[in-house]
Amino acid sequence: MQSYLMVKGVLLDVSGVLLDGDTVLPGAAQCIVSLESAGLPVRLVTNTTRQSKRQLAQHLRSHGIEVEMHRLFAPAAAACAWLKKNGYAPHLLVHPDLEEDFAECSTSGPCAVVVGDAAQAFGYDSLNAAFRKLQKGAPFLALARNRAFKDHDGLLSLDAGAFVEALEYAAGTKAILFGKPSRDFFTAAVESMGCHPHDVAMVGDDVESDVAGALRAGIGAGILVRTGKYRAGDERQVEPRPTAIVASIEEATQLILRMSANGD
């Protein structure tokens, strides 16, 4: 890491950093406690869209990772705020478990197409229905555009990005992105800690959305962990390159603690 950087706040990805499917990764339950005990505010920033925010918080707590709702940043809340501000009702192409996060959105008026990782709900009929609304001029809201995620069988599976790009191509439009690597998404999490982006470290397993995305958004340090979806050589596929590459959240935590203590 750059010697002039003194970390004052931390952003953590969830899937692949704290949890590997239904398994808590070593050191994950303690990392938030250690960081906050050192005076560092922590926010969890996730592109997970197969669970509601409530379900995700419960899932983390069931694995001994205590998190208050205000410390958890997920794309659905930002999309809901946009819908309310601009007077749109959502046409949802999302996982059924995520629908509760849109329960308070308007059901009348012009619609905007909202796409997340819909899993088995992705099919020709559902994609074509979204396409037809986009053709008629509906705004396109993408909750994430990750290429892949590590599935329960340990292999990579298609994430929402492939479907977002397919709809963009077919409809000749561009989606508004609400999850990582959106600058606005990172900025909202940083501002909630009262920090300057340059004084914050981001820890993730996705070199593109988590790490390079954070660095492009002005985050001071992007730390790549070799867990979750990480594959050897990922760090050479993007610019800017990771600030540091470590084996696990345990090593990332120790590195950040050293950075907060003396800026080394």
PDB file of C-alpha atoms in Angstrom:
ATOM      1  CA  MET A   1       0.000   0.000   0.000  1.00  0.00           C
ATOM      2  CA  GLN A   2       1.020   3.590  -0.478  1.00  0.00           C
ATOM      3  CA  SER A   3       2.926   4.829   2.526  1.00  0.00           C
ATOM      4  CA  TYR A   4       0.934   8.071   2.672  1.00  0.00           C
ATOM      5  CA  LEU A   5      -2.438   6.348   3.101  1.00  0.00           C
ATOM      6  CA  MET A   6      -3.933   6.249   6.599  1.00  0.00           C
ATOM      7  CA  VAL A   7      -7.083   4.141   6.618  1.00  0.00           C
ATOM      8  CA  LYS A   8      -9.994   5.677   8.573  1.00  0.00           C
ATOM      9  CA  GLY A   9     -12.908   3.542   7.328  1.00  0.00           C
ATOM     10  CA  VAL A  10     -13.489   0.114   5.771  1.00  0.00           C
ATOM     11  CA  LEU A  11     -15.829  -1.305   3.142  1.00  0.00           C
ATOM     12  CA  LEU A  12     -16.247  -5.096   3.077  1.00  0.00           C
ATOM     13  CA  ASP A  13     -17.831  -7.276   0.442  1.00  0.00           C
ATOM     14  CA  VAL A  14     -19.947 -10.115   1.843  1.00  0.00           C
ATOM     15  CA  SER A  15     -20.043 -13.093  -0.520  1.00  0.00           C
ATOM     16  CA  GLY A  16     -16.562 -14.520  -1.014  1.00  0.00           C
ATOM     17  CA  VAL A  17     -15.031 -12.345   1.699  1.00  0.00           C
ATOM     18  CA  LEU A  18     -17.062 -13.026   4.854  1.00  0.00           C
ATOM     19  CA  LEU A  19     -19.130 -15.966   3.632  1.00  0.00           C
ATOM     20  CA  ASP A  20     -18.523 -18.747   1.134  1.00  0.00           C
ATOM     21  CA  GLY A  21     -22.071 -19.894   0.434  1.00  0.00           C
ATOM     22  CA  ASP A  22     -23.346 -21.128   3.777  1.00  0.00           C
ATOM     23  CA  THR A  23     -19.877 -21.307   5.315  1.00  0.00           C
ATOM     24  CA  VAL A  24     -18.379 -18.464   7.312  1.00  0.00           C
ATOM     25  CA  LEU A  25     -14.774 -17.855   6.270  1.00  0.00           C
ATOM     26  CA  PRO A  26     -12.067 -17.970   8.969  1.00  0.00           C
ATOM     27  CA  GLY A  27     -11.752 -14.665  10.790  1.00  0.00           C
ATOM     28  CA  ALA A  28     -14.923 -13.193   9.287  1.00  0.00           C
ATOM     29  CA  ALA A  29     -16.913 -13.064  12.516  1.00  0.00           C
ATOM     30  CA  GLN A  30     -14.056 -11.348  14.350  1.00  0.00           C
ATOM     31  CA  CYS A  31     -12.936  -8.938  11.643  1.00  0.00           C
ATOM     32  CA  ILE A  32     -15.682  -6.353  12.154  1.00  0.00           C
ATOM     33  CA  VAL A  33     -15.155  -6.437  15.915  1.00  0.00           C
ATOM     34  CA  SER A  34     -11.399  -5.960  15.492  1.00  0.00           C
ATOM     35  CA  LEU A  35     -11.754  -3.113  13.029  1.00  0.00           C
ATOM     36  CA  GLU A  36     -14.366  -1.236  15.013  1.00  0.00           C
ATOM     37  CA  SER A  37     -12.444  -1.768  18.258  1.00  0.00           C
ATOM     38  CA  ALA A  38      -9.595   0.090  16.555  1.00  0.00           C
ATOM     39  CA  GLY A  39     -11.949   2.998  15.876  1.00  0.00           C
ATOM     40  CA  LEU A  40     -12.591   2.182  12.226  1.00  0.00           C
ATOM     41  CA  PRO A  41     -16.205   2.382  11.010  1.00  0.00           C
ATOM     42  CA  VAL A  42     -17.215  -0.555   8.796  1.00  0.00           C
ATOM     43  CA  ARG A  43     -19.847  -0.878   6.084  1.00  0.00           C
ATOM     44  CA  LEU A  44     -20.794  -4.053   4.232  1.00  0.00           C
ATOM     45  CA  VAL A  45     -21.326  -3.372   0.532  1.00  0.00           C
ATOM     46  CA  THR A  46     -22.826  -6.195  -1.474  1.00  0.00           C
ATOM     47  CA  ASN A  47     -24.226  -6.826  -4.941  1.00  0.00           C
ATOM     48  CA  THR A  48     -26.131  -9.846  -3.682  1.00  0.00           C
ATOM     49  CA  THR A  49     -29.662  -9.660  -5.097  1.00  0.00           C
ATOM     50  CA  ARG A  50     -30.977 -13.146  -4.346  1.00  0.00           C
ATOM     51  CA  GLN A  51     -31.919 -12.104  -0.813  1.00  0.00           C
ATOM     52  CA  SER A  52     -33.695  -9.138   0.675  1.00  0.00           C
ATOM     53  CA  LYS A  53     -31.679  -6.865   2.939  1.00  0.00           C
ATOM     54  CA  ARG A  54     -33.552  -8.308   5.935  1.00  0.00           C
ATOM     55  CA  GLN A  55     -32.766 -11.887   4.895  1.00  0.00           C
ATOM     56  CA  LEU A  56     -29.116 -11.064   4.285  1.00  0.00           C
ATOM     57  CA  ALA A  57     -28.762  -9.482   7.733  1.00  0.00           C
ATOM     58  CA  GLN A  58     -30.376 -12.563   9.303  1.00  0.00           C
ATOM     59  CA  HIS A  59     -28.072 -14.834   7.299  1.00  0.00           C
ATOM     60  CA  LEU A  60     -25.002 -12.978   8.531  1.00  0.00           C
ATOM     61  CA  ARG A  61     -26.170 -13.020  12.147  1.00  0.00           C
ATOM     62  CA  SER A  62     -26.839 -16.759  11.934  1.00  0.00           C
ATOM     63  CA  HIS A  63     -23.133 -17.163  11.182  1.00  0.00           C
ATOM     64  CA  GLY A  64     -22.050 -14.998  14.113  1.00  0.00           C
ATOM     65  CA  ILE A  65     -21.465 -11.853  12.043  1.00  0.00           C
ATOM     66  CA  GLU A  66     -23.337  -9.098  13.834  1.00  0.00           C
ATOM     67  CA  VAL A  67     -24.466  -6.310  11.537  1.00  0.00           C
ATOM     68  CA  GLU A  68     -26.937  -3.502  12.021  1.00  0.00           C
ATOM     69  CA  MET A  69     -29.149  -2.688   9.060  1.00  0.00           C
ATOM     70  CA  HIS A  70     -27.724   0.821   8.585  1.00  0.00           C
ATOM     71  CA  ARG A  71     -24.262  -0.679   8.046  1.00  0.00           C
ATOM     72  CA  LEU A  72     -25.440  -2.897   5.182  1.00  0.00           C
ATOM     73  CA  PHE A  73     -25.522  -1.381   1.696  1.00  0.00           C
ATOM     74  CA  ALA A  74     -27.283  -3.275  -1.103  1.00  0.00           C
ATOM     75  CA  PRO A  75     -28.448  -2.012  -4.524  1.00  0.00           C
ATOM     76  CA  ALA A  76     -32.217  -2.421  -4.027  1.00  0.00           C
ATOM     77  CA  ALA A  77     -32.511   0.464  -1.548  1.00  0.00           C
ATOM     78  CA  ALA A  78     -30.752   2.851  -3.931  1.00  0.00           C
ATOM     79  CA  ALA A  79     -32.996   1.723  -6.790  1.00  0.00           C
ATOM     80  CA  CYS A  80     -36.119   2.259  -4.671  1.00  0.00           C
ATOM     81  CA  ALA A  81     -34.989   5.785  -3.832  1.00  0.00           C
ATOM     82  CA  TRP A  82     -34.500   6.515  -7.544  1.00  0.00           C
ATOM     83  CA  LEU A  83     -37.961   5.143  -8.392  1.00  0.00           C
ATOM     84  CA  LYS A  84     -39.610   7.280  -5.716  1.00  0.00           C
ATOM     85  CA  LYS A  85     -37.687  10.424  -6.653  1.00  0.00           C
ATOM     86  CA  ASN A  86     -38.488  10.096 -10.355  1.00  0.00           C
ATOM     87  CA  GLY A  87     -42.087   8.859 -10.060  1.00  0.00           C
ATOM     88  CA  TYR A  88     -41.748   5.357 -11.524  1.00  0.00           C
ATOM     89  CA  ALA A  89     -43.217   1.994 -10.580  1.00  0.00           C
ATOM     90  CA  PRO A  90     -40.884  -1.013 -10.889  1.00  0.00           C
ATOM     91  CA  HIS A  91     -41.284  -3.767 -13.458  1.00  0.00           C
ATOM     92  CA  LEU A  92     -39.268  -6.367 -11.577  1.00  0.00           C
ATOM     93  CA  LEU A  93     -37.052  -9.029 -13.081  1.00  0.00           C
ATOM     94  CA  VAL A  94     -35.447 -10.114  -9.798  1.00  0.00           C
ATOM     95  CA  HIS A  95     -35.247 -13.107  -7.499  1.00  0.00           C
ATOM     96  CA  PRO A  96     -38.568 -13.678  -5.687  1.00  0.00           C
ATOM     97  CA  ASP A  97     -36.850 -13.236  -2.305  1.00  0.00           C
ATOM     98  CA  LEU A  98     -35.799  -9.699  -3.266  1.00  0.00           C
ATOM     99  CA  GLU A  99     -39.311  -8.509  -4.070  1.00  0.00           C
ATOM    100  CA  GLU A 100     -39.986  -7.520  -0.448  1.00  0.00           C
ATOM    101  CA  ASP A 101     -37.389  -4.757  -0.758  1.00  0.00           C
ATOM    102  CA  PHE A 102     -39.642  -3.130  -3.370  1.00  0.00           C
ATOM    103  CA  ALA A 103     -42.898  -3.588  -1.417  1.00  0.00           C
ATOM    104  CA  GLU A 104     -43.253   0.119  -0.652  1.00  0.00           C
ATOM    105  CA  CYS A 105     -42.654   1.269  -4.227  1.00  0.00           C
ATOM    106  CA  SER A 106     -45.513   2.744  -6.237  1.00  0.00           C
ATOM    107  CA  THR A 107     -47.610   0.321  -8.276  1.00  0.00           C
ATOM    108  CA  SER A 108     -49.080   2.983 -10.549  1.00  0.00           C
ATOM    109  CA  GLY A 109     -47.707   5.378 -13.109  1.00  0.00           C
ATOM    110  CA  PRO A 110     -44.976   4.816 -15.728  1.00  0.00           C
ATOM    111  CA  CYS A 111     -42.757   1.805 -15.153  1.00  0.00           C
ATOM    112  CA  ALA A 112     -39.002   1.313 -15.023  1.00  0.00           C
ATOM    113  CA  VAL A 113     -37.450  -2.080 -15.649  1.00  0.00           C
ATOM    114  CA  VAL A 114     -35.432  -3.323 -12.645  1.00  0.00           C
ATOM    115  CA  VAL A 115     -33.085  -6.285 -13.171  1.00  0.00           C
ATOM    116  CA  GLY A 116     -31.143  -8.198 -10.528  1.00  0.00           C
ATOM    117  CA  ASP A 117     -29.898 -11.780 -10.299  1.00  0.00           C
ATOM    118  CA  ALA A 118     -33.239 -13.462 -10.937  1.00  0.00           C
ATOM    119  CA  ALA A 119     -31.763 -16.992 -11.054  1.00  0.00           C
ATOM    120  CA  GLN A 120     -34.403 -19.413 -12.399  1.00  0.00           C
ATOM    121  CA  ALA A 121     -36.750 -16.472 -13.058  1.00  0.00           C
ATOM    122  CA  PHE A 122     -34.548 -15.586 -16.029  1.00  0.00           C
ATOM    123  CA  GLY A 123     -36.270 -17.097 -19.045  1.00  0.00           C
ATOM    124  CA  TYR A 124     -37.324 -16.075 -22.515  1.00  0.00           C
ATOM    125  CA  ASP A 125     -40.750 -14.882 -21.463  1.00  0.00           C
ATOM    126  CA  SER A 126     -39.535 -12.764 -18.543  1.00  0.00           C
ATOM    127  CA  LEU A 127     -36.618 -11.294 -20.506  1.00  0.00           C
ATOM    128  CA  ASN A 128     -38.849 -10.578 -23.496  1.00  0.00           C
ATOM    129  CA  ALA A 129     -41.418  -8.818 -21.291  1.00  0.00           C
ATOM    130  CA  ALA A 130     -38.655  -6.579 -19.938  1.00  0.00           C
ATOM    131  CA  PHE A 131     -37.306  -6.008 -23.450  1.00  0.00           C
ATOM    132  CA  ARG A 132     -40.706  -4.876 -24.728  1.00  0.00           C
ATOM    133  CA  LYS A 133     -41.037  -2.320 -21.935  1.00  0.00           C
ATOM    134  CA  LEU A 134     -37.548  -1.017 -22.647  1.00  0.00           C
ATOM    135  CA  GLN A 135     -38.460  -0.744 -26.325  1.00  0.00           C
ATOM    136  CA  LYS A 136     -41.316   1.531 -25.345  1.00  0.00           C
ATOM    137  CA  GLY A 137     -38.948   3.839 -23.495  1.00  0.00           C
ATOM    138  CA  ALA A 138     -38.994   2.518 -19.918  1.00  0.00           C
ATOM    139  CA  PRO A 139     -35.853   3.427 -17.924  1.00  0.00           C
ATOM    140  CA  PHE A 140     -33.521   0.492 -17.258  1.00  0.00           C
ATOM    141  CA  LEU A 141     -32.234  -0.014 -13.688  1.00  0.00           C
ATOM    142  CA  ALA A 142     -29.543  -2.653 -13.123  1.00  0.00           C
ATOM    143  CA  LEU A 143     -28.967  -3.719  -9.517  1.00  0.00           C
ATOM    144  CA  ALA A 144     -25.625  -5.241 -10.512  1.00  0.00           C
ATOM    145  CA  ARG A 145     -23.729  -6.264 -13.606  1.00  0.00           C
ATOM    146  CA  ASN A 146     -21.267  -8.795 -12.195  1.00  0.00           C
ATOM    147  CA  ARG A 147     -20.124 -11.435 -14.669  1.00  0.00           C
ATOM    148  CA  ALA A 148     -20.243 -14.437 -12.335  1.00  0.00           C
ATOM    149  CA  PHE A 149     -20.459 -15.560  -8.721  1.00  0.00           C
ATOM    150  CA  LYS A 150     -19.249 -18.602  -6.818  1.00  0.00           C
ATOM    151  CA  ASP A 151     -22.220 -20.940  -6.522  1.00  0.00           C
ATOM    152  CA  HIS A 152     -23.048 -23.497  -3.813  1.00  0.00           C
ATOM    153  CA  ASP A 153     -21.286 -26.255  -5.783  1.00  0.00           C
ATOM    154  CA  GLY A 154     -18.033 -24.324  -5.684  1.00  0.00           C
ATOM    155  CA  LEU A 155     -18.119 -23.442  -9.379  1.00  0.00           C
ATOM    156  CA  LEU A 156     -18.771 -20.091 -11.026  1.00  0.00           C
ATOM    157  CA  SER A 157     -22.299 -19.387 -12.260  1.00  0.00           C
ATOM    158  CA  LEU A 158     -23.721 -16.639 -14.462  1.00  0.00           C
ATOM    159  CA  ASP A 159     -24.566 -13.455 -12.572  1.00  0.00           C
ATOM    160  CA  ALA A 160     -26.875 -10.628 -13.602  1.00  0.00           C
ATOM    161  CA  GLY A 161     -24.350  -8.888 -15.856  1.00  0.00           C
ATOM    162  CA  ALA A 162     -24.870 -11.197 -18.816  1.00  0.00           C
ATOM    163  CA  PHE A 163     -28.618 -10.599 -18.775  1.00  0.00           C
ATOM    164  CA  VAL A 164     -28.238  -6.840 -18.287  1.00  0.00           C
ATOM    165  CA  GLU A 165     -25.952  -6.638 -21.309  1.00  0.00           C
ATOM    166  CA  ALA A 166     -28.296  -8.812 -23.381  1.00  0.00           C
ATOM    167  CA  LEU A 167     -31.176  -6.427 -22.702  1.00  0.00           C
ATOM    168  CA  GLU A 168     -28.986  -3.401 -23.358  1.00  0.00           C
ATOM    169  CA  TYR A 169     -27.957  -4.871 -26.709  1.00  0.00           C
ATOM    170  CA  ALA A 170     -31.472  -5.888 -27.744  1.00  0.00           C
ATOM    171  CA  ALA A 171     -33.171  -2.658 -26.677  1.00  0.00           C
ATOM    172  CA  GLY A 172     -30.364  -0.316 -27.721  1.00  0.00           C
ATOM    173  CA  THR A 173     -30.232   1.347 -24.321  1.00  0.00           C
ATOM    174  CA  LYS A 174     -27.890   1.590 -21.330  1.00  0.00           C
ATOM    175  CA  ALA A 175     -28.811   0.601 -17.803  1.00  0.00           C
ATOM    176  CA  ILE A 176     -28.408   2.855 -14.791  1.00  0.00           C
ATOM    177  CA  LEU A 177     -26.219   0.885 -12.377  1.00  0.00           C
ATOM    178  CA  PHE A 178     -26.997   0.888  -8.656  1.00  0.00           C
ATOM    179  CA  GLY A 179     -24.541  -1.656  -7.228  1.00  0.00           C
ATOM    180  CA  LYS A 180     -20.781  -1.972  -7.407  1.00  0.00           C
ATOM    181  CA  PRO A 181     -18.845  -0.640  -9.329  1.00  0.00           C
ATOM    182  CA  SER A 182     -21.124   2.428  -9.398  1.00  0.00           C
ATOM    183  CA  ARG A 183     -19.318   5.471  -8.013  1.00  0.00           C
ATOM    184  CA  ASP A 184     -22.569   6.648  -6.385  1.00  0.00           C
ATOM    185  CA  PHE A 185     -22.922   3.319  -4.570  1.00  0.00           C
ATOM    186  CA  PHE A 186     -19.432   3.522  -3.078  1.00  0.00           C
ATOM    187  CA  THR A 187     -19.896   7.211  -2.276  1.00  0.00           C
ATOM    188  CA  ALA A 188     -23.112   6.606  -0.323  1.00  0.00           C
ATOM    189  CA  ALA A 189     -21.401   3.991   1.854  1.00  0.00           C
ATOM    190  CA  VAL A 190     -18.357   6.198   2.444  1.00  0.00           C
ATOM    191  CA  GLU A 191     -20.450   9.259   3.319  1.00  0.00           C
ATOM    192  CA  SER A 192     -22.421   7.233   5.882  1.00  0.00           C
ATOM    193  CA  MET A 193     -19.135   6.766   7.779  1.00  0.00           C
ATOM    194  CA  GLY A 194     -18.244  10.451   7.636  1.00  0.00           C
ATOM    195  CA  CYS A 195     -15.039   9.619   5.760  1.00  0.00           C
ATOM    196  CA  HIS A 196     -13.269  10.937   2.684  1.00  0.00           C
ATOM    197  CA  PRO A 197     -13.048   8.248  -0.051  1.00  0.00           C
ATOM    198  CA  HIS A 198      -9.251   8.451  -0.101  1.00  0.00           C
ATOM    199  CA  ASP A 199      -9.153   7.426   3.573  1.00  0.00           C
ATOM    200  CA  VAL A 200     -11.156   4.232   3.018  1.00  0.00           C
ATOM    201  CA  ALA A 201     -10.091   0.671   2.159  1.00  0.00           C
ATOM    202  CA  MET A 202     -12.299  -1.715   0.187  1.00  0.00           C
ATOM    203  CA  VAL A 203     -11.910  -5.501   0.588  1.00  0.00           C
ATOM    204  CA  GLY A 204     -13.383  -7.785  -2.062  1.00  0.00           C
ATOM    205  CA  ASP A 205     -13.000 -11.008  -4.028  1.00  0.00           C
ATOM    206  CA  ASP A 206     -14.213  -9.542  -7.345  1.00  0.00           C
ATOM    207  CA  VAL A 207     -11.252  -7.744  -8.884  1.00  0.00           C
ATOM    208  CA  GLU A 208     -13.467  -5.924 -11.375  1.00  0.00           C
ATOM    209  CA  SER A 209     -16.492  -4.712  -9.399  1.00  0.00           C
ATOM    210  CA  ASP A 210     -15.083  -4.647  -5.865  1.00  0.00           C
ATOM    211  CA  VAL A 211     -11.477  -3.606  -6.275  1.00  0.00           C
ATOM    212  CA  ALA A 212     -10.956  -1.780  -9.579  1.00  0.00           C
ATOM    213  CA  GLY A 213     -14.431  -0.303  -9.243  1.00  0.00           C
ATOM    214  CA  ALA A 214     -13.646   1.069  -5.794  1.00  0.00           C
ATOM    215  CA  LEU A 215     -10.328   2.539  -6.935  1.00  0.00           C
ATOM    216  CA  ARG A 216     -11.966   4.214  -9.934  1.00  0.00           C
ATOM    217  CA  ALA A 217     -14.544   5.660  -7.524  1.00  0.00           C
ATOM    218  CA  GLY A 218     -11.756   7.352  -5.547  1.00  0.00           C
ATOM    219  CA  ILE A 219     -11.420   4.814  -2.727  1.00  0.00           C
ATOM    220  CA  GLY A 220      -7.895   4.957  -1.330  1.00  0.00           C
ATOM    221  CA  ALA A 221      -7.097   1.247  -1.250  1.00  0.00           C
ATOM    222  CA  GLY A 222      -8.527  -1.794  -2.983  1.00  0.00           C
ATOM    223  CA  ILE A 223      -7.579  -5.068  -1.293  1.00  0.00           C
ATOM    224  CA  LEU A 224      -8.189  -8.304  -3.222  1.00  0.00           C
ATOM    225  CA  VAL A 225      -8.677 -11.515  -1.223  1.00  0.00           C
ATOM    226  CA  ARG A 226      -7.864 -14.884  -2.745  1.00  0.00           C
ATOM    227  CA  THR A 227     -11.142 -16.425  -1.590  1.00  0.00           C
ATOM    228  CA  GLY A 228     -14.635 -16.633  -3.072  1.00  0.00           C
ATOM    229  CA  LYS A 229     -14.707 -16.098  -6.837  1.00  0.00           C
ATOM    230  CA  TYR A 230     -11.022 -15.168  -7.039  1.00  0.00           C
ATOM    231  CA  ARG A 231      -9.082 -17.111  -9.668  1.00  0.00           C
ATOM    232  CA  ALA A 232      -5.313 -17.020 -10.157  1.00  0.00           C
ATOM    233  CA  GLY A 233      -4.351 -14.162 -12.434  1.00  0.00           C
ATOM    234  CA  ASP A 234      -7.503 -12.081 -11.865  1.00  0.00           C
ATOM    235  CA  GLU A 235      -5.373  -9.181 -10.657  1.00  0.00           C
ATOM    236  CA  ARG A 236      -3.759  -8.888 -14.102  1.00  0.00           C
ATOM    237  CA  GLN A 237      -7.080  -8.488 -15.892  1.00  0.00           C
ATOM    238  CA  VAL A 238      -8.028  -4.975 -14.771  1.00  0.00           C
ATOM    239  CA  GLU A 239      -6.807  -1.429 -14.341  1.00  0.00           C
ATOM    240  CA  PRO A 240      -6.243  -0.021 -11.852  1.00  0.00           C
ATOM    241  CA  ARG A 241      -4.555  -3.002 -10.251  1.00  0.00           C
ATOM    242  CA  PRO A 242      -5.292  -3.982  -6.639  1.00  0.00           C
ATOM    243  CA  THR A 243      -3.438  -2.034  -3.985  1.00  0.00           C
ATOM    244  CA  ALA A 244      -2.724  -5.310  -2.196  1.00  0.00           C
ATOM    245  CA  ILE A 245      -3.506  -9.010  -2.639  1.00  0.00           C
ATOM    246  CA  VAL A 246      -3.952 -11.143   0.476  1.00  0.00           C
ATOM    247  CA  ALA A 247      -4.998 -14.694   1.260  1.00  0.00           C
ATOM    248  CA  SER A 248      -8.061 -13.974   3.371  1.00  0.00           C
ATOM    249  CA  ILE A 249     -10.167 -11.527   5.366  1.00  0.00           C
ATOM    250  CA  GLU A 250      -7.921 -12.314   8.336  1.00  0.00           C
ATOM    251  CA  GLU A 251      -4.867 -11.015   6.475  1.00  0.00           C
ATOM    252  CA  ALA A 252      -6.831  -8.070   5.093  1.00  0.00           C
ATOM    253  CA  THR A 253      -7.898  -7.092   8.608  1.00  0.00           C
ATOM    254  CA  GLN A 254      -4.347  -7.213   9.934  1.00  0.00           C
ATOM    255  CA  LEU A 255      -3.118  -5.144   6.997  1.00  0.00           C
ATOM    256  CA  ILE A 256      -5.801  -2.506   7.530  1.00  0.00           C
ATOM    257  CA  LEU A 257      -5.082  -2.350  11.255  1.00  0.00           C
ATOM    258  CA  ARG A 258      -1.421  -1.654  10.482  1.00  0.00           C
ATOM    259  CA  MET A 259      -2.465   1.010   7.995  1.00  0.00           C
ATOM    260  CA  SER A 260      -4.709   2.663  10.567  1.00  0.00           C
ATOM    261  CA  ALA A 261      -1.995   2.661  13.204  1.00  0.00           C
ATOM    262  CA  ASN A 262       0.975   4.098  11.339  1.00  0.00           C
ATOM    263  CA  GLY A 263       0.199   4.406   7.612  1.00  0.00           C
ATOM    264  CA  ASP A 264       2.804   1.793   6.592  1.00  0.00           C
TER     265      ASP A 264
END
